Structure formats: C-alpha cells, structure tokens
mmCIF file of C-alpha atoms and ligand atoms in Angstrom:
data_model
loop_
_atom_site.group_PDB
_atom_site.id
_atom_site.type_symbol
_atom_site.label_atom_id
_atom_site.label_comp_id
_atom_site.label_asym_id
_atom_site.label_seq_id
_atom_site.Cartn_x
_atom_site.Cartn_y
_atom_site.Cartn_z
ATOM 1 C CA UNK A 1 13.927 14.592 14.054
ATOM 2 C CA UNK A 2 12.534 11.451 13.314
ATOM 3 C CA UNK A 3 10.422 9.369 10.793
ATOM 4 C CA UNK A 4 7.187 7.223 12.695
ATOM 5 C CA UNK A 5 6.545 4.748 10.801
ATOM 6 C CA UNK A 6 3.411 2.089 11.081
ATOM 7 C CA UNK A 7 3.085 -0.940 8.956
ATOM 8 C CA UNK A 8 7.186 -0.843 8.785
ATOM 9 C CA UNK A 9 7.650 -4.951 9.163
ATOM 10 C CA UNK A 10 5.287 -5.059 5.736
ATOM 11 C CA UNK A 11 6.330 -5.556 2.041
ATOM 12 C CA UNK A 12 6.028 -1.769 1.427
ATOM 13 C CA UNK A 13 7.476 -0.976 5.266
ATOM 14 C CA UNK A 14 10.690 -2.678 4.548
ATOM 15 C CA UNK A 15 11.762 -0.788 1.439
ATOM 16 C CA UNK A 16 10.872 1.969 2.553
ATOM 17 C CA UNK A 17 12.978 1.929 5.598
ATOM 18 C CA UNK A 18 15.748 0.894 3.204
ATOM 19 C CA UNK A 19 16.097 4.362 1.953
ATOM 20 C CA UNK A 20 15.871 5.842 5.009
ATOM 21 C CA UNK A 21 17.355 7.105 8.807
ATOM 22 C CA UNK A 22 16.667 7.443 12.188
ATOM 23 C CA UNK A 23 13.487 5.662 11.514
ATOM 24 C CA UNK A 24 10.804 4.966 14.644
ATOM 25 C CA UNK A 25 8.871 1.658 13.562
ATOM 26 C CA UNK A 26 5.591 1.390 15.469
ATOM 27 C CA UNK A 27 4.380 -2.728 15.579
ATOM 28 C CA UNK A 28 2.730 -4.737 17.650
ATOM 29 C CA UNK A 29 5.184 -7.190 18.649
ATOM 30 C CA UNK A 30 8.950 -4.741 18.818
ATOM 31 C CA UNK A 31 11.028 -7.748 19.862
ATOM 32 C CA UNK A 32 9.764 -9.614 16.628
ATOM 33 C CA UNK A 33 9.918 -7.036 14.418
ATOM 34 C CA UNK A 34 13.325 -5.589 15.632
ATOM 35 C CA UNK A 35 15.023 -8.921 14.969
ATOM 36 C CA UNK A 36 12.982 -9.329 11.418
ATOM 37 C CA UNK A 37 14.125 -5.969 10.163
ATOM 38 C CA UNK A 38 17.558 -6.920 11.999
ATOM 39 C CA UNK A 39 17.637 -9.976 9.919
ATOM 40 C CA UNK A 40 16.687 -8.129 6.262
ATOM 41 C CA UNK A 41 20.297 -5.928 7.652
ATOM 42 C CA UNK A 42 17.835 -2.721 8.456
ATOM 43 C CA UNK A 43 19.278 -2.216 12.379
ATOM 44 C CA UNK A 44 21.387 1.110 11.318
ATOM 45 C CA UNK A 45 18.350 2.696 9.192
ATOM 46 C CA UNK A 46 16.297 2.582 12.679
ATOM 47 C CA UNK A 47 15.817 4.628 15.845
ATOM 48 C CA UNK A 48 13.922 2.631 17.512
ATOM 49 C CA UNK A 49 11.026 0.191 17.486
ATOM 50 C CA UNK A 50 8.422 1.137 20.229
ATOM 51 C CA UNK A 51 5.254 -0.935 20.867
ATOM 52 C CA UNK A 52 1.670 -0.905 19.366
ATOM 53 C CA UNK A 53 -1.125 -2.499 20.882
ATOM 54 C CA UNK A 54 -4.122 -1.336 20.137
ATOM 55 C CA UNK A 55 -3.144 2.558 20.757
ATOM 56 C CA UNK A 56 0.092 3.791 21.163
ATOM 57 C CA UNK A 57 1.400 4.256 24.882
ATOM 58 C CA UNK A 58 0.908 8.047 25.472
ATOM 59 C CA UNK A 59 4.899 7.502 27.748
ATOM 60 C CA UNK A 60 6.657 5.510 25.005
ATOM 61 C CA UNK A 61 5.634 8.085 22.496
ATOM 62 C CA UNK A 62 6.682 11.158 24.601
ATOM 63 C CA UNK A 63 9.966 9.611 24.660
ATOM 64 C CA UNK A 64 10.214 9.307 20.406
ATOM 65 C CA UNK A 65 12.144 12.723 19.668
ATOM 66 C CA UNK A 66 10.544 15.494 17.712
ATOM 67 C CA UNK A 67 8.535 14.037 14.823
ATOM 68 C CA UNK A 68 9.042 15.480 11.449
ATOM 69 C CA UNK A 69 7.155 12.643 9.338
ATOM 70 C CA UNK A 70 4.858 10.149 9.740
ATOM 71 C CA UNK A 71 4.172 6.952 7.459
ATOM 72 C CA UNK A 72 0.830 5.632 8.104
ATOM 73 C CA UNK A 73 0.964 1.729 6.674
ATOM 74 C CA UNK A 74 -0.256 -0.631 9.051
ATOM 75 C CA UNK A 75 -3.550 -2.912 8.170
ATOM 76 C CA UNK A 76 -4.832 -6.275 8.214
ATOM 77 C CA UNK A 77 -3.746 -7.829 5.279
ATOM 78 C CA UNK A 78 -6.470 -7.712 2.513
ATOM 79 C CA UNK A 79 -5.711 -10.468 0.400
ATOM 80 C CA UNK A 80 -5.034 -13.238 2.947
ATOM 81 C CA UNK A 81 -7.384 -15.645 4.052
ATOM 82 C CA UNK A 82 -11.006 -15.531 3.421
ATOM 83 C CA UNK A 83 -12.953 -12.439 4.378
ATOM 84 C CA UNK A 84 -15.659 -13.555 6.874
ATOM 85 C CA UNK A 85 -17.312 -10.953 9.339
ATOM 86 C CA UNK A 86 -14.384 -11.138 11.927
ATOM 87 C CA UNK A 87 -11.808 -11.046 9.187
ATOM 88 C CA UNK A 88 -13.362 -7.612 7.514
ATOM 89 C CA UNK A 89 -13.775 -6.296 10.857
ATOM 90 C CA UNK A 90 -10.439 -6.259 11.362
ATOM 91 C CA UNK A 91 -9.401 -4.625 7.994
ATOM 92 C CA UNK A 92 -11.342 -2.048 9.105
ATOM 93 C CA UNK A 93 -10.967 -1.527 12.342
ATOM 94 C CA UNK A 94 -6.786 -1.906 11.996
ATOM 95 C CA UNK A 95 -7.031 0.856 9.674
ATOM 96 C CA UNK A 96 -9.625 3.241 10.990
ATOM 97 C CA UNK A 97 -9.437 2.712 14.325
ATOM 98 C CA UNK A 98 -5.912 2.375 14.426
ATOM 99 C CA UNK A 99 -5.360 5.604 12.587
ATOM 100 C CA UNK A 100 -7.423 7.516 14.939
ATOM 101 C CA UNK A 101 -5.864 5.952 17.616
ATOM 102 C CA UNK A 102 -2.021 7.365 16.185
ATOM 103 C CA UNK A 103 -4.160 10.243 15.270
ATOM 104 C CA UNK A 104 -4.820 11.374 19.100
ATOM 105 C CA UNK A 105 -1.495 9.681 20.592
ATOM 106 C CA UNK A 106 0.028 12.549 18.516
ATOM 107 C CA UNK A 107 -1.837 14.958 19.254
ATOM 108 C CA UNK A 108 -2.461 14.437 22.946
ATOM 109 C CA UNK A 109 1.392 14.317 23.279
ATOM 110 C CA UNK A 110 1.693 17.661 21.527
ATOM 111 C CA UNK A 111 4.613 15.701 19.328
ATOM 112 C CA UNK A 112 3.054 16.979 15.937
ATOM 113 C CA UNK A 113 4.503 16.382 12.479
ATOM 114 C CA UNK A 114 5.214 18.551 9.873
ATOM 115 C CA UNK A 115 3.707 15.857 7.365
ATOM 116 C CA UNK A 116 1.510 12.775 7.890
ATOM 117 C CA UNK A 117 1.313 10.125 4.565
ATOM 118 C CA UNK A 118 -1.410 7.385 5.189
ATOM 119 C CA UNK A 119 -1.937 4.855 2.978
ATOM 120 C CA UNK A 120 -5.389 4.460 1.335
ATOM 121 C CA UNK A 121 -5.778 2.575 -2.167
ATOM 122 C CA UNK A 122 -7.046 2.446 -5.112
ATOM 123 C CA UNK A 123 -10.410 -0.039 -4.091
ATOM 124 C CA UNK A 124 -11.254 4.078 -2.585
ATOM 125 C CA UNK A 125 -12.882 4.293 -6.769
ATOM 126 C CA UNK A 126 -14.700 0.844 -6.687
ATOM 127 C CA UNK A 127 -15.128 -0.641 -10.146
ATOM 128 C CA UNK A 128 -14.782 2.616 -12.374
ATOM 129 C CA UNK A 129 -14.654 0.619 -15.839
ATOM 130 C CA UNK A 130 -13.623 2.441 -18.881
ATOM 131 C CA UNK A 131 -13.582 6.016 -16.851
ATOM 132 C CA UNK A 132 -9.963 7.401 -16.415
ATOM 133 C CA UNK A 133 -9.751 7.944 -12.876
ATOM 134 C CA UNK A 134 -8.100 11.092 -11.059
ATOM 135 C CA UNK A 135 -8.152 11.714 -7.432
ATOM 136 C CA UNK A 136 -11.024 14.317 -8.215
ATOM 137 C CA UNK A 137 -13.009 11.012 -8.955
ATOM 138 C CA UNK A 138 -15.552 10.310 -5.956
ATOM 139 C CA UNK A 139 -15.866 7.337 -3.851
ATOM 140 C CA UNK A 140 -17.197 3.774 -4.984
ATOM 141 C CA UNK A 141 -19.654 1.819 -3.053
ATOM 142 C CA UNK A 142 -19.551 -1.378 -1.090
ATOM 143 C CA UNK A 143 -17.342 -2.676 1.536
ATOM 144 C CA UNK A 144 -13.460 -1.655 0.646
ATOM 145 C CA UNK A 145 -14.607 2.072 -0.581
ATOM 146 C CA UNK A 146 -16.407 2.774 2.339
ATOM 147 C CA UNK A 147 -13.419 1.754 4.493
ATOM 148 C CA UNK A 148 -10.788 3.634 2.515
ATOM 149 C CA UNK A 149 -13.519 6.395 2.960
ATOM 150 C CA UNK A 150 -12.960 6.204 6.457
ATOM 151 C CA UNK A 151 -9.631 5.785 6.625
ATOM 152 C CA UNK A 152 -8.928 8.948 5.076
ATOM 153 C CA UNK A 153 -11.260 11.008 7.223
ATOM 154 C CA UNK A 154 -9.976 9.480 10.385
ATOM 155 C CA UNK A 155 -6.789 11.919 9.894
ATOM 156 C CA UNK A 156 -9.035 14.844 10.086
ATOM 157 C CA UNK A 157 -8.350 16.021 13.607
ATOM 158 C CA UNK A 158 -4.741 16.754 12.339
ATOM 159 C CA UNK A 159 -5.593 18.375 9.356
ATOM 160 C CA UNK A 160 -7.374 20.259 11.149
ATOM 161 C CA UNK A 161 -4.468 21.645 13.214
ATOM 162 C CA UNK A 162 -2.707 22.536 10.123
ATOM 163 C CA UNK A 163 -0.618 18.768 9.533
ATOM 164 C CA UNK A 164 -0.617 17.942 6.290
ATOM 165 C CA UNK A 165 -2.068 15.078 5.243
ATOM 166 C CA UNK A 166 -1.759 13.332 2.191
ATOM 167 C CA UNK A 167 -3.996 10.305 1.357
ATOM 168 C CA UNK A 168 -1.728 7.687 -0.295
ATOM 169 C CA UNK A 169 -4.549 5.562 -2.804
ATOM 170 C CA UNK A 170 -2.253 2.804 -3.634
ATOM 171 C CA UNK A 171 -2.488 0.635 -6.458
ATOM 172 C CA UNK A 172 -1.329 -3.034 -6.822
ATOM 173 C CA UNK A 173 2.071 -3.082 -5.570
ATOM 174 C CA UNK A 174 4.567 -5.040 -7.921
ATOM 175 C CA UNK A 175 8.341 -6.302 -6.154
ATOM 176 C CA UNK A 176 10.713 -8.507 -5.185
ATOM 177 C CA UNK A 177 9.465 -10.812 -1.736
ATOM 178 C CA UNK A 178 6.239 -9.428 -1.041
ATOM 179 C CA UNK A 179 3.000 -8.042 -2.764
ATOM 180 C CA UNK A 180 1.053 -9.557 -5.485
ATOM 181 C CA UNK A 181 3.875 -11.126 -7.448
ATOM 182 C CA UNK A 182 4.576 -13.075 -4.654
ATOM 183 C CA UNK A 183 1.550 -15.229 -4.623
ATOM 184 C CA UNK A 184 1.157 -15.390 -8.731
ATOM 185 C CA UNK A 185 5.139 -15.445 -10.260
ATOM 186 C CA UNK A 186 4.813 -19.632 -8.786
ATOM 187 C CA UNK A 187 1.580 -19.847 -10.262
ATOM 188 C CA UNK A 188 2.629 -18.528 -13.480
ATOM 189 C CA UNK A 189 5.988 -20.523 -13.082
ATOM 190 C CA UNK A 190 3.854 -23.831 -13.354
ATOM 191 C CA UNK A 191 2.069 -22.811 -16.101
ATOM 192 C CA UNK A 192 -1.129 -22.083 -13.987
ATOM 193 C CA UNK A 193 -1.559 -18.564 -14.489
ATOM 194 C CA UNK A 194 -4.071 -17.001 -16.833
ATOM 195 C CA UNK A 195 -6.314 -14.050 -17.307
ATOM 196 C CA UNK A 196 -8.721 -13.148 -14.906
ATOM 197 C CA UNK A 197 -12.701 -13.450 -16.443
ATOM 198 C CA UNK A 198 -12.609 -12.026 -20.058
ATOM 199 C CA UNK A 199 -9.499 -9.726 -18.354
ATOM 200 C CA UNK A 200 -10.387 -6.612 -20.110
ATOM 201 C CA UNK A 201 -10.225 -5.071 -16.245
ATOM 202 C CA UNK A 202 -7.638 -2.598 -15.882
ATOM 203 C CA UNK A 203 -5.115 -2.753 -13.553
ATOM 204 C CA UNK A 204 -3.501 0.244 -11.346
ATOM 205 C CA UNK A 205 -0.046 -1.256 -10.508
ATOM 206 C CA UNK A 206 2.804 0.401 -9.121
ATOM 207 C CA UNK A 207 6.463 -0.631 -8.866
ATOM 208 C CA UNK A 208 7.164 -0.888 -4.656
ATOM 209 C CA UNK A 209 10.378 1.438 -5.605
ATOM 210 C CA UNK A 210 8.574 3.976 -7.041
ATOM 211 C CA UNK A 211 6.203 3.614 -4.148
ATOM 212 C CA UNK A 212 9.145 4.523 -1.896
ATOM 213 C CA UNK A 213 10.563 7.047 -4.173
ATOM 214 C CA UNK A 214 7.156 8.709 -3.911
ATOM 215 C CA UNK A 215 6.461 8.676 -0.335
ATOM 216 C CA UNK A 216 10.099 10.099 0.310
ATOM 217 C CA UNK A 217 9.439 13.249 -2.238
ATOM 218 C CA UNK A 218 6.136 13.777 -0.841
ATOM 219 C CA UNK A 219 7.707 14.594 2.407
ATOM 220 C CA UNK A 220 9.481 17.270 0.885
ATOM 221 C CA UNK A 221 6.714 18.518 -2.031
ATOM 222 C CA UNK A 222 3.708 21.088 -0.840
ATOM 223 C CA UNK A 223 1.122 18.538 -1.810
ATOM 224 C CA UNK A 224 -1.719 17.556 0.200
ATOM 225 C CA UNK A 225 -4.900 15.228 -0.110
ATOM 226 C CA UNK A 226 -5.324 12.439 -2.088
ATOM 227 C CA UNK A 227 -2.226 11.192 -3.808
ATOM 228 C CA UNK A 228 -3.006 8.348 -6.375
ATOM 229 C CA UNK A 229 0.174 5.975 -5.892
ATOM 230 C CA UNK A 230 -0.153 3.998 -9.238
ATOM 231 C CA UNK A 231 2.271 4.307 -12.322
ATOM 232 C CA UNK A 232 1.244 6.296 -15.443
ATOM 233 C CA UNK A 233 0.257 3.394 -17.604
ATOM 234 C CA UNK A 234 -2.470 1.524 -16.034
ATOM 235 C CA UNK A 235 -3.255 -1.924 -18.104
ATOM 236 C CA UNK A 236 -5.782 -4.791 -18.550
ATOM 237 C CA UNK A 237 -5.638 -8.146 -16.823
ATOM 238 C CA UNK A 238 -4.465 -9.261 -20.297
ATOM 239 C CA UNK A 239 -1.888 -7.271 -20.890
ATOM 240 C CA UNK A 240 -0.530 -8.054 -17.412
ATOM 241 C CA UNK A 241 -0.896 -11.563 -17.003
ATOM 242 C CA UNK A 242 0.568 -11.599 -21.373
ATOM 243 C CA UNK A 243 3.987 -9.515 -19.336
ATOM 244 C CA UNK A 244 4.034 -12.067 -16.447
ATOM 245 C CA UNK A 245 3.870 -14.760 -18.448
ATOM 246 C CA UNK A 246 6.823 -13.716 -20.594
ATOM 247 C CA UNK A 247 8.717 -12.507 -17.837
ATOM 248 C CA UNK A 248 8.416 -15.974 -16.561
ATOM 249 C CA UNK A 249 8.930 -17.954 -19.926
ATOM 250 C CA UNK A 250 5.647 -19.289 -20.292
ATOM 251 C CA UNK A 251 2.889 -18.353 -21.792
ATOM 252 C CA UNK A 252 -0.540 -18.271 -20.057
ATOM 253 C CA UNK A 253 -3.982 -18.729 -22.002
ATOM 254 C CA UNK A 254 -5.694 -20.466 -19.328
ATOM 255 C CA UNK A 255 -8.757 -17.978 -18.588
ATOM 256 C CA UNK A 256 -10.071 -18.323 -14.991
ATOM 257 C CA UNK A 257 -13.836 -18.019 -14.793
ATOM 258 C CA UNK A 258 -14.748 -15.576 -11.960
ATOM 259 C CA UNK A 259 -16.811 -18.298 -10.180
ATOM 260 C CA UNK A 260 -13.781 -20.036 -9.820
ATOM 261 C CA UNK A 261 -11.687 -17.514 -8.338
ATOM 262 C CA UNK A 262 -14.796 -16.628 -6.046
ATOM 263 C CA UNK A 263 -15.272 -20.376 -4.933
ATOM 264 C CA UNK A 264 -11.562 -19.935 -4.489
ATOM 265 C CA UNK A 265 -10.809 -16.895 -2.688
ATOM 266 C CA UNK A 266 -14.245 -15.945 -1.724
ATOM 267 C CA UNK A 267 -15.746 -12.007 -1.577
ATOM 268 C CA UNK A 268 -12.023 -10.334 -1.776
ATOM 269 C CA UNK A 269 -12.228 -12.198 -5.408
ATOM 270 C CA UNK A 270 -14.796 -9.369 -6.495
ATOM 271 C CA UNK A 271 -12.086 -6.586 -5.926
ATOM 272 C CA UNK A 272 -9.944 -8.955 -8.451
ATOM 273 C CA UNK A 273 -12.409 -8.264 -11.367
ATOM 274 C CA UNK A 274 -13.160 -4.527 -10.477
ATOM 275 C CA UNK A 275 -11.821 -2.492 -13.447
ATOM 276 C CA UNK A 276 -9.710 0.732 -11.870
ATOM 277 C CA UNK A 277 -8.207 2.742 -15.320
ATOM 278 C CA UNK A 278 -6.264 5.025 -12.991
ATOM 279 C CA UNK A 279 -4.078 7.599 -13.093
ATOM 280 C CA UNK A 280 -1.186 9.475 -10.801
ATOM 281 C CA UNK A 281 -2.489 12.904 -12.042
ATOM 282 C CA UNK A 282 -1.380 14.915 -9.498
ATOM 283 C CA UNK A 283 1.876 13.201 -8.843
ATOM 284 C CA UNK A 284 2.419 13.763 -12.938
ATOM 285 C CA UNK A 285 1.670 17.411 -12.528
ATOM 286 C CA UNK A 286 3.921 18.079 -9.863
ATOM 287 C CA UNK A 287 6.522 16.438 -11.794
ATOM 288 C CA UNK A 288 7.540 13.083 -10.104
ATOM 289 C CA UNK A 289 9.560 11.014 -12.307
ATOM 290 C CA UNK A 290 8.450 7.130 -12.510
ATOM 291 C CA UNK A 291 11.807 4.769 -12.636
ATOM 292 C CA UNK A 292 8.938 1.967 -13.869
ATOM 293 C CA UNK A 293 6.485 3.538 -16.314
ATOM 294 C CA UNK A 294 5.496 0.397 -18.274
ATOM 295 C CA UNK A 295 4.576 -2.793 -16.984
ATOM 296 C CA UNK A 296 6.883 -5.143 -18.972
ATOM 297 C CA UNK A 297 9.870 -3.308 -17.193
ATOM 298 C CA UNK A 298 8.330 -3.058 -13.452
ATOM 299 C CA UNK A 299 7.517 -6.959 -13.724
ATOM 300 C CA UNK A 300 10.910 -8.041 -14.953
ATOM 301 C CA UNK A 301 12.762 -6.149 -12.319
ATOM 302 C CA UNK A 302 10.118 -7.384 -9.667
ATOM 303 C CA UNK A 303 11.020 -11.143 -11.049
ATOM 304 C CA UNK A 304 14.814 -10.473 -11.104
ATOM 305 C CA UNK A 305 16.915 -11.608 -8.531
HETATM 306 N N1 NAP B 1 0.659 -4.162 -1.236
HETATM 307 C C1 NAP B 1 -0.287 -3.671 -2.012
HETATM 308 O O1 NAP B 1 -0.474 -4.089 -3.188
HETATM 309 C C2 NAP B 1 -1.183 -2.548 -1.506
HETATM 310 C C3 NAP B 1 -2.133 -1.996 -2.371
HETATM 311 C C4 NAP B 1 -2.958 -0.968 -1.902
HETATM 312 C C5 NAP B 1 -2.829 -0.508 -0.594
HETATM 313 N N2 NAP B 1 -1.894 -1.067 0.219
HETATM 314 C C6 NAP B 1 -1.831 -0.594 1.625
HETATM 315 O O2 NAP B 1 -0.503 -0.178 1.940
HETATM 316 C C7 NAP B 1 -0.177 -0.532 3.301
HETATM 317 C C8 NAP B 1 1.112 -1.338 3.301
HETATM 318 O O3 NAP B 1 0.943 -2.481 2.468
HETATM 319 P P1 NAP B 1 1.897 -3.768 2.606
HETATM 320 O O4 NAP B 1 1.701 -4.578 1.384
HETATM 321 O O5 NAP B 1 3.272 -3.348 3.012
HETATM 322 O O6 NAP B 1 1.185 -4.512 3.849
HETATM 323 P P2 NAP B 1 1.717 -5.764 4.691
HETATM 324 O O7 NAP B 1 2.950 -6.352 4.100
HETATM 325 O O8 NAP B 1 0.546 -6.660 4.903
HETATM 326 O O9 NAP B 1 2.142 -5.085 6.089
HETATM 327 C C9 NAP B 1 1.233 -4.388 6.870
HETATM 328 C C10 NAP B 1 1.794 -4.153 8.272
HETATM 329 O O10 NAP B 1 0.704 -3.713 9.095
HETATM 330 C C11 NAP B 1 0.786 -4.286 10.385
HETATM 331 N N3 NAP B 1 -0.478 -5.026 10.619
HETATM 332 C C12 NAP B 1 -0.885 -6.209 10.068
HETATM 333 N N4 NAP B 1 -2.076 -6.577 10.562
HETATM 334 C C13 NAP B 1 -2.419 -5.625 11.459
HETATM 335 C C14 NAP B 1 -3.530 -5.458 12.334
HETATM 336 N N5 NAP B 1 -4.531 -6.348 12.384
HETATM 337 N N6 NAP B 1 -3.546 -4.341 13.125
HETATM 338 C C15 NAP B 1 -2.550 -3.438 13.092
HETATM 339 N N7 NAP B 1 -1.450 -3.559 12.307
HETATM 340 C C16 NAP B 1 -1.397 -4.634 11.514
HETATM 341 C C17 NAP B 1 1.954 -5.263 10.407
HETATM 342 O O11 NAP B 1 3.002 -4.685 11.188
HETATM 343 P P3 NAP B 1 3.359 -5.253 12.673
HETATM 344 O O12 NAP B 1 3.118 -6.738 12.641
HETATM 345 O O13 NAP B 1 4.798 -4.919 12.852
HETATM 346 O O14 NAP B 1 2.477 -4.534 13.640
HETATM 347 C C18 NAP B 1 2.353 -5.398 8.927
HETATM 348 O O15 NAP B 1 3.744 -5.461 8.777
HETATM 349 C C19 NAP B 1 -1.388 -1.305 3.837
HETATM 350 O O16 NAP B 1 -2.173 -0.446 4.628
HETATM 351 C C20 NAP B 1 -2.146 -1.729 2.597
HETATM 352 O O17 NAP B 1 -3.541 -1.833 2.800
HETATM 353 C C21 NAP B 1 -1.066 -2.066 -0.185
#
C-alpha cells in the first residue's frame, strides 16, 4: 500500500516525505525531482516518482500499487512573482484543475484510497477581522476564496464514492528552508523588517512539523471535511514580526505602509493585510497535540540550524 503524494518536491512535500515510506511522488518533471529529493537524502522514504503533466497517465498510475492515502499539495506558488492574469490563472487552474484531473485518474483506474488530504488554506475565510474563525465559518469573497472554494469541491466525485476527504485550510507555514521565513528571516537579519500597516492583522501560522504531524494522524483519525491546519494561538502582525525580530537579534519598528508593500508585491500584497483570527477547532477537539503552540517557540526552532 502506498502513499500518492502531489506537491512532494515543495517546502511542505519534503518534510512530509521525511516521516514517511513507500511514498509515490507525483511531479511534473520525475527525473528532476527524483534527484532533488535524492539530494535532501529522501531516495529510501520513496516508491517511486511517476510523471505529471497536466493529468496523470491513466498506464503509469495503474502500475502505482494499491493506494491507501493520498496527499493533495501541488499549486502554483502564491507568493512568487507578481499576480497578473496568466499568473492567477495558473494558481487556479494548478489547483482546481489539477485536482480534478487526480480526482478522475483515480477513479477511472478503480485504484481508490481509503483517505484523500488536499490542501486548501486559510485565504478560504478572506479578511475575517476580529471574528474567531472555525471551519463552520463560511467562505470570503474575492479572488483566493473563491479558488480555495473550488478547490475543495473539485474532490467531490470521490466523496461521493465514499473516500474521505479532508480539506486541509492551511495557515502560514513557519520552517527551516522554505515557507515564509525564508523570504523575511534576511530581511529581518538586516534590520529591514517591520510590521505590516498598523499590524493589528492576525496571523494563522503553523509550524511545517506540526503540519506533518497532522497530516500523518489524519490518515489514521475518522475526521472528514475541512481541517483548519493552523496552531492554537493565532497572533497579530505585531506580535509576530516583535518574535522574529528577537529571534533574529534585532529589533524591528520600521512600519511598512500598505502602499508600499502593494507597489512592491502587487495584488497578492492585499492577502498580507487580511486579518484571519483562526482556530484548529476541530483538530483541538479530536485531541491533536501541537509540538509548537506559541509563536516565540515555532519561530526560534524555524530560525535554528
Ligand atoms: N507554505 C504555506 O505557507 C502554505 C499556506 C497555505 C497553503 N499552502 C498550500 O499547501 C500546498 C503546499 O505548499 P508548499 O509551501 O509546500 O508549496 P511549494 O513549496 O510551492 O510546492 C508546491 C509543489 O507543487 C508543484 N507545483 C508548482 N507549480 C505547479 C503548477 N503550476 N502546476 C502543478 N504543480 C505545481 C511543484 O511540484 P513539482 O514541480 O514536482 O511538480 C511544487 O513542489 C500548496 O498547495 C499551497 O498552496 C501552503
């Protein structure tokens, strides 16, 4: 029995594959991604990595032994490069369209899981303010609700044969090599980090090895549906970028105005400003225990070598 896994070359991919077996990675370029997992010292956690273009290859997935699991966590990167027409297109159509297209490779090849985790996220809410948001909360409006929106119903055709499906609305991932921290631990390290705006925003973060720890006992646990992925203490922009700064040794005051980051970054900076005060309600009732609950300890691990 075997894990498919999309998405498994990415930041959350990787460490996920780290705690597992027998793991079938679905990319679009295998050779690439064999030798890049081969080169983070992954080879023995795999199976095998089988191609991805555009749709899966109904032959090459026949062959993939009985699948007990699959991790849904492939997309068009959200936060890089500037979101013109072409650019959203394709964070949409790599995550809808390509989970309907693993959607019906499955099922046309009869190979159906016991379980099927697809990542969503937390931009499902919009800007929610001072609300405390639980997955009972209903969708947001604009562009990166509506696509979560369809993301999630594109699993429907499995559901519908009795797969379980769980919805995986992930906040702001925090580790080592890859996520947010990535781009802002230099920034802060030259003293050019700040607070977003006024940063009263909150912030849904979630350490990547709780991610992993989650996603591996949701394989196991009788939940289904939406799943919010984010750590039990949400916090504002100031309070993070006040932890990151100390993490880091130095202190950051300098506020940036959200013109600036929207000059900057353009319309993905909007999603920087939304406020999202959530909470992983039913992952707390079921009883999943966070390794990083607060943010001071989740940063200075992420920053740690
Ligand atoms: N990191 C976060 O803070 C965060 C927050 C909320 C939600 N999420 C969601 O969680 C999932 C995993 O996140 P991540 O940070 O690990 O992402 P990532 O590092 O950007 O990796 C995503 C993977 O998806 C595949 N991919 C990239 N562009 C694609 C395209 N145009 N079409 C099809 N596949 C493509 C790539 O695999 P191949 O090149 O091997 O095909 C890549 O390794 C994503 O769906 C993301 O939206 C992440």
């Amino acid at each position: 029995m075997t894990t498919l896994l999309t998405g498994g070359t990415g930041f959350v991919g990787k460490n996920l594959i780290r705690r597992l077996r027998g793991v079938t990675v679905v990319s679009r370029t295998p050779e690439a991604a064999r030798q890049r997992l081969h080169h983070e010292g992954l080879s023995d956690h795999l199976d095998r990595v089988i191609r991805w273009d555009s749709g899966l290859n109904a032959e090459d997935f026949e062959k993939v032994s009985p699948v007990d699991s699959v991790i849904n966590l492939m997309g068009e990167s959200i936060a890089e490069g500037r979101w013109t027409a072409a650019k959203k297109a394709k964070i949409r159509s790599s995550r809808v369209d390509g989970t309907k297209s693993l959607v019906t490779s499955l099922i046309q090849s009869g190979n159906l899981p016991r379980v099927f985790i697809s990542a969503s996220a937390i931009g499902f809410y919009g800007d929610t303010g001072e609300s405390i948001i639980e997955e009972d909360a209903p969708a947001g409006r604009g562009f990166l609700p509506e696509v979560c929106q369809e993301w999630e119903s594109a699993t429907a055709p499995l559901e519908e044969l009795g797969v379980r499906i769980i919805h995986l609305r992930i906040g702001i991932v925090l580790g080592r090599n890859g996520g947010a921290l990535k781009k802002l631990v230099p920034l802060f390290r030259t003293g050019l980090g700040g607070p977003l705006g006024n940063g009263k925003q909150w912030m849904a973060w979630i350490h990547v090895l709780d991610l992993v720890s989650m996603i591996q006992w949701l394989i196991e646990q009788p939940v289904s549906g939406a799943v919010n992925a984010t750590a039990p203490n949400p916090v504002r922009n100031l309070e993070f970028t006040k932890a990151l700064g100390q993490a880091v040794s130095r202190p950051a005051f300098l506020p940036a105005p959200q013109f600036a980051v929207k000059l900057a970054l353009g319309e993905f900076a909007n999603s920087l400003f939304d406020s999202s005060r959530i909470i992983p309600g039913v992952a707390l009732s079921h009883g999943f225990q966070f390794q990083f609950a607060d943010i001071q300890s989740a940063i200075q691990n992420a920053i740690t070598k």
